Amino acid sequence: MRLKSFKAALFDLDGVVFDTEPQYSVFWGSICRQYHPEHPRLEHEIKGQTLTQIYDRWFSGALLSERDNITRRLNDYEAQMHYDFITGFQEFISDLRANGVRTAVVTSSNIPKMESVYGYQPGFKSLFDAILTSEDFVRSKPDPDCYLKAAQVLGAQADECIVFEDSFNGLRSGRAAGMVVVGLSTTNPSEAISPFSDLQIPDYVGLSYERLSQTFIL
């Protein structure tokens, strides 16, 4: 993939902006062991899926009545989570914005979750030109709808955007949108995400506007 120009950077949230995936593994590990002991390590299989996708696949039928309880537990858990930036992220996004790149969060998280984020990181909103949550999309990742809408909000074309993702659904979403995709190996190994991304990184240390432009601009 190549860019016509580098106009917009679109970031997933968990595992991309924040180092939260280990915390979610703890929560969903507990839930999955309680409700699906027959399926070890299920919490790793559902990474990157929306809550609706998880419920539709794993909490239907006899477990339908448990959804409200799980949602309450998840909301309480997210309100107490730590939202710490992936190493080098703040320096990287400052460099992008200094070079005129517009930035957006494109996340399957909902508004209540984002309120917890804003409380933990008061300056979070100032880093982005737009924040799109699950309430803004008709179709969830891996459908490209969310990234195409984010590009539209920022006034960019697909070949002017770079997507930053960690989950397989998110990587597929960026690819389906026709955008350059940078994969973070925070959730899955680099070799596992390489077929779905154009560049793989462990964090943002050493990444810059100049490096991305030299790598991807036509």
PDB file of N, CA and C in Angstrom, residues 17 105 117 123 136-137 200 215:
ATOM      1  N   VAL A  17      -3.496   3.029  21.544  1.00  0.00           N
ATOM      2  CA  VAL A  17      -3.214   4.263  22.284  1.00  0.00           C
ATOM      3  C   VAL A  17      -2.865   3.940  23.733  1.00  0.00           C
ATOM      4  N   VAL A 105      -9.434   9.050  16.986  1.00  0.00           N
ATOM      5  CA  VAL A 105      -9.629   7.750  17.619  1.00  0.00           C
ATOM      6  C   VAL A 105     -10.825   7.095  16.948  1.00  0.00           C
ATOM      7  N   VAL A 117     -12.005   7.258  30.473  1.00  0.00           N
ATOM      8  CA  VAL A 117     -10.741   7.657  29.865  1.00  0.00           C
ATOM      9  C   VAL A 117     -10.466   9.134  30.117  1.00  0.00           C
ATOM     10  N   GLY A 123      -6.121  15.423  29.474  1.00  0.00           N
ATOM     11  CA  GLY A 123      -5.708  16.078  28.238  1.00  0.00           C
ATOM     12  C   GLY A 123      -5.932  15.243  26.997  1.00  0.00           C
ATOM     13  N   ASP A 136     -21.193   5.703  16.932  1.00  0.00           N
ATOM     14  CA  ASP A 136     -21.098   6.417  15.659  1.00  0.00           C
ATOM     15  C   ASP A 136     -21.163   5.502  14.441  1.00  0.00           C
ATOM     16  N   PHE A 137     -21.173   4.179  14.655  1.00  0.00           N
ATOM     17  CA  PHE A 137     -21.063   3.257  13.527  1.00  0.00           C
ATOM     18  C   PHE A 137     -22.293   2.377  13.397  1.00  0.00           C
ATOM     19  N   GLN A 200       4.891  -3.357  11.035  1.00  0.00           N
ATOM     20  CA  GLN A 200       4.610  -3.855  12.382  1.00  0.00           C
ATOM     21  C   GLN A 200       5.560  -3.181  13.371  1.00  0.00           C
ATOM     22  N   THR A 215       8.389   5.998   3.942  1.00  0.00           N
ATOM     23  CA  THR A 215       8.048   4.607   3.697  1.00  0.00           C
ATOM     24  C   THR A 215       6.838   4.456   2.780  1.00  0.00           C
TER      25      THR A 215
END
